[in-house]
């Protein structure tokens, strides 16, 4: 079977597509943003370099910064349109199926082409794809235009399967899987230190359209001396509100920007507690990776997605009000004041959750899902 993947180049896409490496499938990738050839995915056939219609090698960056209006006019007139490039790739490859990752980036732009054929079309819903954007009128129109044409759907939570059904999807659900596939548990094991030696609270530092890291920091600030014995490490901070956050109330606070994957695994493997707070995530990959690393999870629960994995007060704690600092403070206090809760929760996750997140196990399930597609 020929599979044509349509996506931007992201770490989640690279991890997901890697599940198809060495499989029986003939895999192609249409780089929908034309970000350039990706050496890490050299095992699949890449369709890149399709976009630029003028100044292909040099001068575009200079022109864009110095003469933006002229640049935009030239782009509109001379650059190749995604629909035309995708239609050409479709004609040359003649795939048995197309698989788009994220609706607005990789499905909406090719809808006009897909409406002209009957090639089986799969779609992977990630994070805020449906839950957040269904409340935005313009995006809702795109959702309701795309979903009736889509034949198969992957999701990272059951919540989004239901939303898909409500907004026009009437095809076949292929399963709920982490957006980036499973996790290398053997690799993660190398970074884990004994639970009793852990003294770090790791906080996901996203504060943007969906991330609500600032509320977590304010909650920790209010806990004051209750967390003096712990180190708070914020990671992935890019917003100036987080990067420049200063307080005397959090005694041991470190704020870090973007970390590479090894650094994240090292942090999680030494963390007692992981905290992630968002207004619209599905099943966050960082949450799953923290669980695999033996950290006790505290995570927001938009639309009930996180509750699909975490039973509140058993194997983790759920933030039901992502904006409510007092609510978040009470949850964190409950965790840091009850070591037994943490121990029992981590033990449960190690025994019952980790096996479900294994890269090998999920890969086998994903390959079986692809095989079930009626081409």
C-alpha positions as a LaTeX table, in Angstrom:
\begin{tabular}{lrrr}
\hline
Residue & $x$ (\AA) & $y$ (\AA) & $z$ (\AA) \\
\hline
Unk1 & 0.00 & 0.00 & 0.00 \\
Unk2 & 1.21 & 3.49 & $-0.89$ \\
Unk3 & 0.61 & 5.99 & 1.92 \\
Unk4 & 0.95 & 9.72 & 1.28 \\
Unk5 & 1.44 & 11.60 & 4.55 \\
Unk6 & 0.60 & 15.32 & 4.55 \\
Unk7 & 2.06 & 17.33 & 7.40 \\
Unk8 & 4.39 & 20.06 & 8.53 \\
Unk9 & 7.75 & 18.90 & 9.88 \\
Unk10 & 7.29 & 18.59 & 13.64 \\
Unk11 & 8.66 & 16.30 & 16.32 \\
Unk12 & 5.26 & 14.66 & 16.79 \\
Unk13 & 4.97 & 13.98 & 13.07 \\
Unk14 & 8.50 & 12.58 & 12.90 \\
Unk15 & 7.79 & 10.24 & 15.80 \\
Unk16 & 4.48 & 9.12 & 14.36 \\
Unk17 & 5.82 & 8.51 & 10.87 \\
Unk18 & 8.74 & 6.54 & 12.31 \\
Unk19 & 6.21 & 3.86 & 13.22 \\
Unk20 & 5.92 & 3.15 & 9.49 \\
Unk21 & 9.65 & 2.71 & 9.02 \\
Unk22 & 10.55 & $-0.84$ & 7.95 \\
Unk23 & 6.87 & $-1.66$ & 7.51 \\
Unk24 & 5.25 & $-3.23$ & 4.48 \\
Unk25 & 3.99 & 0.18 & 3.37 \\
Unk26 & 5.49 & 2.44 & 0.72 \\
Unk27 & 5.56 & 5.81 & 2.50 \\
Unk28 & 5.64 & 9.29 & 0.98 \\
Unk29 & 5.54 & 12.68 & 2.69 \\
Unk30 & 4.16 & 15.88 & 1.20 \\
Unk31 & 5.76 & 18.69 & 3.21 \\
Unk32 & 2.71 & 20.95 & 3.33 \\
Unk33 & 4.71 & 24.01 & 4.49 \\
Unk34 & 7.71 & 23.18 & 2.28 \\
Unk35 & 10.15 & 23.55 & 5.16 \\
Unk36 & 12.86 & 21.66 & 3.30 \\
Unk37 & 14.33 & 18.18 & 3.09 \\
Unk38 & 14.46 & 16.41 & 6.47 \\
Unk39 & 17.55 & 14.17 & 6.84 \\
Unk40 & 16.04 & 12.45 & 9.90 \\
Unk41 & 13.28 & 11.11 & 7.65 \\
Unk42 & 15.49 & 10.01 & 4.78 \\
Unk43 & 13.86 & 6.56 & 4.88 \\
Unk44 & 10.65 & 7.88 & 3.26 \\
Unk45 & 10.13 & 9.66 & $-0.06$ \\
Unk46 & 9.85 & 13.41 & 0.54 \\
Unk47 & 8.02 & 15.92 & $-1.64$ \\
Unk48 & 9.73 & 19.21 & $-0.81$ \\
Unk49 & 10.99 & 22.24 & $-2.70$ \\
Unk50 & 7.65 & 22.74 & $-4.43$ \\
Unk51 & 6.74 & 26.21 & $-3.22$ \\
Unk52 & 9.27 & 28.84 & $-4.28$ \\
Unk53 & 8.53 & 30.37 & $-7.66$ \\
Unk54 & 11.08 & 33.21 & $-7.48$ \\
Unk55 & 14.50 & 33.72 & $-5.89$ \\
Unk56 & 14.69 & 30.03 & $-5.08$ \\
Unk57 & 18.19 & 30.03 & $-3.65$ \\
Unk58 & 18.89 & 33.37 & $-2.07$ \\
Unk59 & 17.48 & 36.83 & $-1.50$ \\
Unk60 & 14.00 & 35.88 & $-0.23$ \\
Unk61 & 14.80 & 36.54 & 3.43 \\
Unk62 & 16.38 & 39.91 & 2.60 \\
Unk63 & 13.45 & 40.92 & 0.41 \\
Unk64 & 10.90 & 39.80 & 3.00 \\
Unk65 & 12.54 & 41.87 & 5.77 \\
Unk66 & 13.29 & 44.99 & 3.72 \\
Unk67 & 10.38 & 45.12 & 1.25 \\
Unk68 & 7.57 & 43.05 & 2.76 \\
Unk69 & 4.81 & 44.43 & 0.49 \\
Unk70 & 6.79 & 43.65 & $-2.64$ \\
Unk71 & 7.71 & 40.24 & $-1.25$ \\
Unk72 & 4.06 & 39.39 & $-0.58$ \\
Unk73 & 3.04 & 40.52 & $-4.06$ \\
Unk74 & 5.73 & 38.36 & $-5.65$ \\
Unk75 & 4.76 & 35.39 & $-3.48$ \\
Unk76 & 1.14 & 35.73 & $-4.53$ \\
Unk77 & 2.03 & 36.02 & $-8.21$ \\
Unk78 & 4.89 & 33.57 & $-8.64$ \\
Unk79 & 4.99 & 31.02 & $-5.81$ \\
Unk80 & 3.28 & 27.69 & $-6.38$ \\
Unk81 & 0.02 & 27.09 & $-4.56$ \\
Unk82 & $-0.28$ & 24.17 & $-2.19$ \\
Unk83 & $-3.34$ & 22.80 & $-4.01$ \\
Unk84 & $-1.46$ & 22.65 & $-7.33$ \\
Unk85 & 1.66 & 21.10 & $-5.80$ \\
Unk86 & $-0.38$ & 18.51 & $-3.91$ \\
Unk87 & $-2.49$ & 17.65 & $-6.98$ \\
Unk88 & 0.72 & 17.08 & $-8.93$ \\
Unk89 & 2.13 & 14.83 & $-6.17$ \\
Unk90 & $-1.13$ & 12.91 & $-6.07$ \\
Unk91 & $-1.05$ & 12.33 & $-9.82$ \\
Unk92 & 2.59 & 11.20 & $-9.80$ \\
Unk93 & 2.46 & 8.97 & $-6.71$ \\
Unk94 & $-1.06$ & 7.57 & $-7.12$ \\
Unk95 & $-1.31$ & 6.71 & $-3.41$ \\
Unk96 & $-3.73$ & 4.16 & $-2.01$ \\
Unk97 & $-4.50$ & 6.55 & 0.84 \\
Unk98 & $-3.74$ & 10.07 & 2.09 \\
Unk99 & $-3.16$ & 10.87 & 5.78 \\
Unk100 & $-3.30$ & 14.49 & 7.00 \\
Unk101 & $-1.96$ & 15.60 & 10.38 \\
Unk102 & $-3.73$ & 18.61 & 11.98 \\
Unk103 & $-6.79$ & 19.96 & 10.22 \\
Unk104 & $-5.92$ & 23.59 & 9.44 \\
Unk105 & $-2.33$ & 22.97 & 8.42 \\
Unk106 & $-2.62$ & 19.76 & 6.46 \\
Unk107 & $-6.27$ & 19.02 & 5.65 \\
Unk108 & $-8.02$ & 22.30 & 4.81 \\
Unk109 & $-5.36$ & 23.37 & 2.27 \\
Unk110 & $-5.84$ & 20.19 & 0.21 \\
Unk111 & $-9.61$ & 19.80 & 0.59 \\
Unk112 & $-10.40$ & 21.13 & $-2.90$ \\
Unk113 & $-8.16$ & 18.44 & $-4.39$ \\
Unk114 & $-9.52$ & 15.64 & $-2.20$ \\
Unk115 & $-13.11$ & 16.55 & $-3.13$ \\
Unk116 & $-12.27$ & 15.68 & $-6.75$ \\
Unk117 & $-11.29$ & 12.09 & $-5.97$ \\
Unk118 & $-12.35$ & 9.12 & $-3.85$ \\
Unk119 & $-8.94$ & 8.22 & $-2.43$ \\
Unk120 & $-9.31$ & 7.07 & 1.21 \\
Unk121 & $-8.40$ & 10.02 & 3.45 \\
Unk122 & $-7.28$ & 9.70 & 7.07 \\
Unk123 & $-6.93$ & 12.59 & 9.49 \\
Unk124 & $-5.09$ & 12.83 & 12.82 \\
Unk125 & $-6.56$ & 15.28 & 15.32 \\
Unk126 & $-3.92$ & 16.80 & 17.58 \\
Unk127 & $-4.24$ & 18.84 & 20.77 \\
Unk128 & $-6.41$ & 21.90 & 20.20 \\
Unk129 & $-7.36$ & 20.94 & 16.65 \\
Unk130 & $-11.06$ & 20.46 & 17.34 \\
Unk131 & $-11.69$ & 21.34 & 21.00 \\
Unk132 & $-10.36$ & 24.90 & 20.79 \\
Unk133 & $-11.04$ & 25.87 & 17.18 \\
Unk134 & $-14.63$ & 24.64 & 17.04 \\
Unk135 & $-15.44$ & 27.82 & 18.99 \\
Unk136 & $-13.93$ & 30.04 & 16.28 \\
Unk137 & $-16.50$ & 30.65 & 13.47 \\
Unk138 & $-14.03$ & 30.74 & 10.57 \\
Unk139 & $-12.21$ & 27.64 & 11.75 \\
Unk140 & $-15.50$ & 25.88 & 12.44 \\
Unk141 & $-16.42$ & 26.32 & 8.78 \\
Unk142 & $-13.18$ & 24.56 & 7.82 \\
Unk143 & $-13.82$ & 21.74 & 10.29 \\
Unk144 & $-17.33$ & 21.19 & 8.98 \\
Unk145 & $-16.09$ & 21.28 & 5.38 \\
Unk146 & $-13.25$ & 18.80 & 5.90 \\
Unk147 & $-14.73$ & 16.18 & 8.21 \\
Unk148 & $-17.51$ & 14.89 & 5.90 \\
Unk149 & $-14.86$ & 14.08 & 3.25 \\
Unk150 & $-12.52$ & 12.34 & 5.70 \\
Unk151 & $-12.93$ & 8.55 & 5.75 \\
Unk152 & $-10.76$ & 7.62 & 8.74 \\
Unk153 & $-9.71$ & 9.39 & 11.91 \\
Unk154 & $-6.99$ & 9.00 & 14.51 \\
Unk155 & $-7.21$ & 11.02 & 17.75 \\
Unk156 & $-5.14$ & 11.42 & 20.90 \\
Unk157 & $-8.24$ & 11.34 & 23.15 \\
Unk158 & $-11.81$ & 10.04 & 23.06 \\
Unk159 & $-13.05$ & 13.59 & 23.59 \\
Unk160 & $-12.01$ & 14.53 & 20.08 \\
Unk161 & $-13.55$ & 11.44 & 18.56 \\
Unk162 & $-16.89$ & 12.62 & 19.93 \\
Unk163 & $-16.34$ & 16.19 & 18.74 \\
Unk164 & $-15.49$ & 14.84 & 15.30 \\
Unk165 & $-18.76$ & 12.95 & 15.19 \\
Unk166 & $-20.71$ & 16.02 & 16.26 \\
Unk167 & $-19.11$ & 18.21 & 13.58 \\
Unk168 & $-19.63$ & 16.03 & 10.52 \\
Unk169 & $-17.28$ & 13.05 & 10.63 \\
Unk170 & $-19.16$ & 9.88 & 9.69 \\
Unk171 & $-16.27$ & 7.62 & 8.81 \\
Unk172 & $-14.30$ & 5.03 & 10.79 \\
Unk173 & $-12.35$ & 5.80 & 13.95 \\
Unk174 & $-8.98$ & 4.05 & 13.82 \\
Unk175 & $-8.19$ & 4.45 & 17.52 \\
Unk176 & $-6.90$ & 6.72 & 20.25 \\
Unk177 & $-3.09$ & 6.94 & 20.31 \\
Unk178 & $-0.51$ & 9.48 & 21.53 \\
Unk179 & $-0.03$ & 12.13 & 18.86 \\
Unk180 & 3.60 & 11.15 & 18.41 \\
Unk181 & 3.13 & 7.42 & 18.79 \\
Unk182 & 4.47 & 5.43 & 21.71 \\
Unk183 & 7.53 & 5.95 & 23.89 \\
Unk184 & 10.89 & 4.22 & 24.17 \\
Unk185 & 10.54 & 2.94 & 27.73 \\
Unk186 & 14.02 & 1.38 & 27.76 \\
Unk187 & 15.59 & 4.72 & 26.84 \\
Unk188 & 13.53 & 6.57 & 29.45 \\
Unk189 & 14.54 & 4.05 & 32.12 \\
Unk190 & 18.16 & 5.19 & 31.75 \\
Unk191 & 17.23 & 8.67 & 33.00 \\
Unk192 & 15.16 & 7.67 & 36.03 \\
Unk193 & 16.49 & 8.07 & 39.58 \\
Unk194 & 14.87 & 6.39 & 42.61 \\
Unk195 & 11.57 & 7.95 & 43.68 \\
Unk196 & 12.82 & 8.66 & 47.19 \\
Unk197 & 15.65 & 10.81 & 45.80 \\
Unk198 & 13.42 & 13.11 & 43.77 \\
Unk199 & 13.00 & 16.73 & 44.88 \\
Unk200 & 11.96 & 18.56 & 41.71 \\
Unk201 & 8.65 & 20.00 & 40.58 \\
Unk202 & 8.82 & 20.24 & 36.78 \\
Unk203 & 6.47 & 22.83 & 35.27 \\
Unk204 & 5.68 & 23.02 & 31.57 \\
Unk205 & 6.46 & 26.63 & 30.71 \\
Unk206 & 3.99 & 27.23 & 27.88 \\
Unk207 & 2.09 & 30.48 & 28.35 \\
Unk208 & 0.34 & 31.36 & 25.11 \\
Unk209 & $-3.01$ & 30.87 & 23.39 \\
Unk210 & $-3.58$ & 27.62 & 25.26 \\
Unk211 & $-0.78$ & 27.27 & 27.82 \\
Unk212 & $-1.35$ & 28.64 & 31.32 \\
Unk213 & 2.04 & 28.37 & 33.02 \\
Unk214 & 1.76 & 31.75 & 34.74 \\
Unk215 & $-1.17$ & 30.55 & 36.83 \\
Unk216 & 0.91 & 27.59 & 38.01 \\
Unk217 & 3.80 & 29.86 & 39.01 \\
Unk218 & 1.46 & 32.14 & 40.93 \\
Unk219 & 0.02 & 29.13 & 42.74 \\
Unk220 & 3.51 & 27.92 & 43.64 \\
Unk221 & 4.39 & 31.42 & 44.77 \\
Unk222 & 1.48 & 31.36 & 47.23 \\
Unk223 & 2.68 & 28.06 & 48.66 \\
Unk224 & 5.83 & 29.81 & 49.86 \\
Unk225 & 7.70 & 27.92 & 52.57 \\
Unk226 & 5.68 & 24.75 & 51.93 \\
Unk227 & 7.86 & 24.11 & 48.88 \\
Unk228 & 11.19 & 25.39 & 50.23 \\
Unk229 & 12.49 & 21.81 & 50.35 \\
Unk230 & 11.78 & 21.33 & 46.65 \\
Unk231 & 13.32 & 22.72 & 43.48 \\
Unk232 & 10.94 & 24.20 & 40.90 \\
Unk233 & 12.18 & 23.94 & 37.33 \\
Unk234 & 10.14 & 25.55 & 34.57 \\
Unk235 & 11.02 & 24.25 & 31.09 \\
Unk236 & 10.05 & 25.26 & 27.56 \\
Unk237 & 9.49 & 28.90 & 28.51 \\
Unk238 & 9.33 & 31.29 & 25.56 \\
Unk239 & 6.88 & 33.96 & 26.75 \\
Unk240 & 8.52 & 36.96 & 28.43 \\
Unk241 & 5.98 & 36.73 & 31.29 \\
Unk242 & 7.51 & 33.39 & 32.23 \\
Unk243 & 11.12 & 34.04 & 31.25 \\
Unk244 & 11.17 & 37.21 & 33.38 \\
Unk245 & 9.10 & 35.87 & 36.26 \\
Unk246 & 10.73 & 36.83 & 39.56 \\
Unk247 & 9.65 & 36.13 & 43.12 \\
Unk248 & 11.14 & 35.75 & 46.55 \\
Unk249 & 8.41 & 33.30 & 47.53 \\
Unk250 & 9.72 & 30.36 & 45.50 \\
Unk251 & 13.08 & 29.74 & 47.11 \\
Unk252 & 14.55 & 27.36 & 44.51 \\
Unk253 & 13.22 & 28.49 & 41.13 \\
Unk254 & 14.91 & 27.89 & 37.79 \\
Unk255 & 13.35 & 28.96 & 34.49 \\
Unk256 & 14.65 & 27.40 & 31.30 \\
Unk257 & 13.82 & 27.90 & 27.64 \\
Unk258 & 13.45 & 25.18 & 25.05 \\
Unk259 & 15.21 & 21.94 & 26.03 \\
Unk260 & 16.25 & 19.15 & 23.71 \\
Unk261 & 14.72 & 15.72 & 24.14 \\
Unk262 & 17.56 & 14.29 & 26.23 \\
Unk263 & 17.39 & 17.26 & 28.59 \\
Unk264 & 13.64 & 16.81 & 29.01 \\
Unk265 & 14.03 & 13.11 & 29.76 \\
Unk266 & 16.75 & 13.90 & 32.29 \\
Unk267 & 14.52 & 16.48 & 33.98 \\
Unk268 & 11.49 & 14.20 & 34.09 \\
Unk269 & 13.57 & 11.29 & 35.31 \\
Unk270 & 14.61 & 13.35 & 38.34 \\
Unk271 & 11.22 & 14.98 & 39.00 \\
Unk272 & 8.90 & 14.16 & 41.86 \\
Unk273 & 5.94 & 16.02 & 40.32 \\
Unk274 & 5.12 & 17.20 & 36.80 \\
Unk275 & 2.62 & 20.04 & 36.24 \\
Unk276 & 1.04 & 20.96 & 32.91 \\
Unk277 & $-1.74$ & 23.53 & 32.57 \\
Unk278 & $-3.68$ & 24.35 & 29.41 \\
Unk279 & $-7.14$ & 25.44 & 28.33 \\
Unk280 & $-7.49$ & 23.12 & 25.35 \\
Unk281 & $-4.95$ & 20.31 & 25.05 \\
Unk282 & $-5.93$ & 16.80 & 24.11 \\
Unk283 & $-3.67$ & 14.19 & 25.70 \\
Unk284 & $-0.34$ & 16.06 & 26.01 \\
Unk285 & 2.74 & 14.14 & 24.94 \\
Unk286 & 4.81 & 15.81 & 27.67 \\
Unk287 & 2.34 & 14.54 & 30.26 \\
Unk288 & 2.71 & 11.00 & 28.94 \\
Unk289 & 6.48 & 11.28 & 28.85 \\
Unk290 & 6.54 & 12.56 & 32.44 \\
Unk291 & 4.40 & 9.61 & 33.53 \\
Unk292 & 6.76 & 7.22 & 31.73 \\
Unk293 & 9.62 & 8.89 & 33.60 \\
Unk294 & 8.10 & 8.18 & 37.01 \\
Unk295 & 6.91 & 11.70 & 37.89 \\
Unk296 & 3.55 & 12.16 & 39.61 \\
Unk297 & 1.29 & 14.07 & 37.17 \\
Unk298 & $-0.79$ & 17.16 & 37.84 \\
Unk299 & $-2.53$ & 18.16 & 34.62 \\
Unk300 & $-5.37$ & 20.34 & 33.40 \\
Unk301 & $-8.44$ & 18.49 & 32.12 \\
Unk302 & $-10.02$ & 20.46 & 29.26 \\
Unk303 & $-13.20$ & 18.80 & 28.10 \\
Unk304 & $-12.42$ & 15.75 & 30.22 \\
Unk305 & $-9.54$ & 14.59 & 27.99 \\
Unk306 & $-6.96$ & 13.99 & 30.74 \\
Unk307 & $-9.50$ & 12.14 & 32.88 \\
Unk308 & $-9.43$ & 9.43 & 30.23 \\
Unk309 & $-6.03$ & 8.45 & 31.64 \\
Unk310 & $-5.80$ & 9.99 & 35.10 \\
Unk311 & $-8.22$ & 9.13 & 37.87 \\
Unk312 & $-8.21$ & 12.20 & 40.07 \\
Unk313 & $-6.60$ & 11.49 & 43.44 \\
Unk314 & $-5.49$ & 8.02 & 42.41 \\
Unk315 & $-2.74$ & 8.07 & 39.78 \\
Unk316 & $-2.55$ & 11.84 & 39.43 \\
Unk317 & $-4.42$ & 15.07 & 40.12 \\
Unk318 & $-6.59$ & 17.03 & 37.70 \\
Unk319 & $-6.76$ & 20.81 & 37.34 \\
Unk320 & $-10.39$ & 21.53 & 36.45 \\
Unk321 & $-10.06$ & 25.33 & 36.41 \\
Unk322 & $-6.91$ & 26.26 & 34.51 \\
Unk323 & $-7.25$ & 29.99 & 35.24 \\
Unk324 & $-7.99$ & 29.63 & 38.98 \\
Unk325 & $-4.78$ & 30.17 & 40.95 \\
Unk326 & $-6.37$ & 29.26 & 44.28 \\
Unk327 & $-7.69$ & 26.01 & 42.82 \\
Unk328 & $-4.26$ & 25.12 & 41.43 \\
Unk329 & $-2.56$ & 26.01 & 44.71 \\
Unk330 & $-4.87$ & 23.66 & 46.64 \\
Unk331 & $-4.13$ & 20.82 & 44.21 \\
Unk332 & $-0.36$ & 21.24 & 44.43 \\
Unk333 & $-0.55$ & 21.51 & 48.22 \\
Unk334 & $-2.46$ & 18.23 & 48.33 \\
Unk335 & 0.32 & 16.56 & 46.36 \\
Unk336 & 3.32 & 17.90 & 48.28 \\
Unk337 & 1.72 & 17.18 & 51.66 \\
Unk338 & 0.89 & 13.54 & 50.93 \\
Unk339 & 3.91 & 11.45 & 50.00 \\
Unk340 & 1.80 & 8.29 & 50.08 \\
Unk341 & $-0.48$ & 9.72 & 47.37 \\
Unk342 & 2.56 & 10.30 & 45.18 \\
Unk343 & 4.04 & 6.86 & 45.81 \\
Unk344 & 0.78 & 5.03 & 45.15 \\
Unk345 & 0.07 & 7.08 & 42.04 \\
Unk346 & 3.49 & 6.49 & 40.52 \\
Unk347 & 3.33 & 2.78 & 41.36 \\
Unk348 & $-0.05$ & 2.50 & 39.62 \\
Unk349 & 1.22 & 4.30 & 36.52 \\
Unk350 & 4.34 & 2.14 & 36.39 \\
Unk351 & 2.32 & $-1.06$ & 36.55 \\
Unk352 & $-0.76$ & $-0.18$ & 34.52 \\
Unk353 & $-0.11$ & 2.86 & 32.31 \\
Unk354 & 3.46 & 2.46 & 31.08 \\
Unk355 & 2.83 & $-0.85$ & 29.27 \\
Unk356 & 0.06 & 0.85 & 27.26 \\
Unk357 & 2.47 & 3.62 & 26.15 \\
Unk358 & 5.23 & 1.36 & 24.87 \\
Unk359 & 6.52 & 2.36 & 21.43 \\
Unk360 & 6.54 & $-1.26$ & 20.31 \\
Unk361 & 2.97 & $-1.95$ & 21.45 \\
Unk362 & 1.50 & 1.23 & 19.98 \\
Unk363 & 3.38 & 0.77 & 16.71 \\
Unk364 & 1.84 & $-2.67$ & 16.28 \\
Unk365 & $-1.63$ & $-1.22$ & 16.94 \\
Unk366 & $-1.07$ & 1.67 & 14.52 \\
Unk367 & 0.18 & $-0.61$ & 11.75 \\
Unk368 & $-2.87$ & $-2.82$ & 12.26 \\
Unk369 & $-5.07$ & 0.29 & 11.96 \\
Unk370 & $-3.46$ & 1.26 & 8.65 \\
Unk371 & $-3.86$ & $-2.29$ & 7.38 \\
Unk372 & $-7.59$ & $-2.16$ & 8.13 \\
Unk373 & $-8.13$ & 0.72 & 5.71 \\
Unk374 & $-10.18$ & $-0.35$ & 2.74 \\
Unk375 & $-8.29$ & 0.73 & $-0.34$ \\
\hline
\end{tabular}
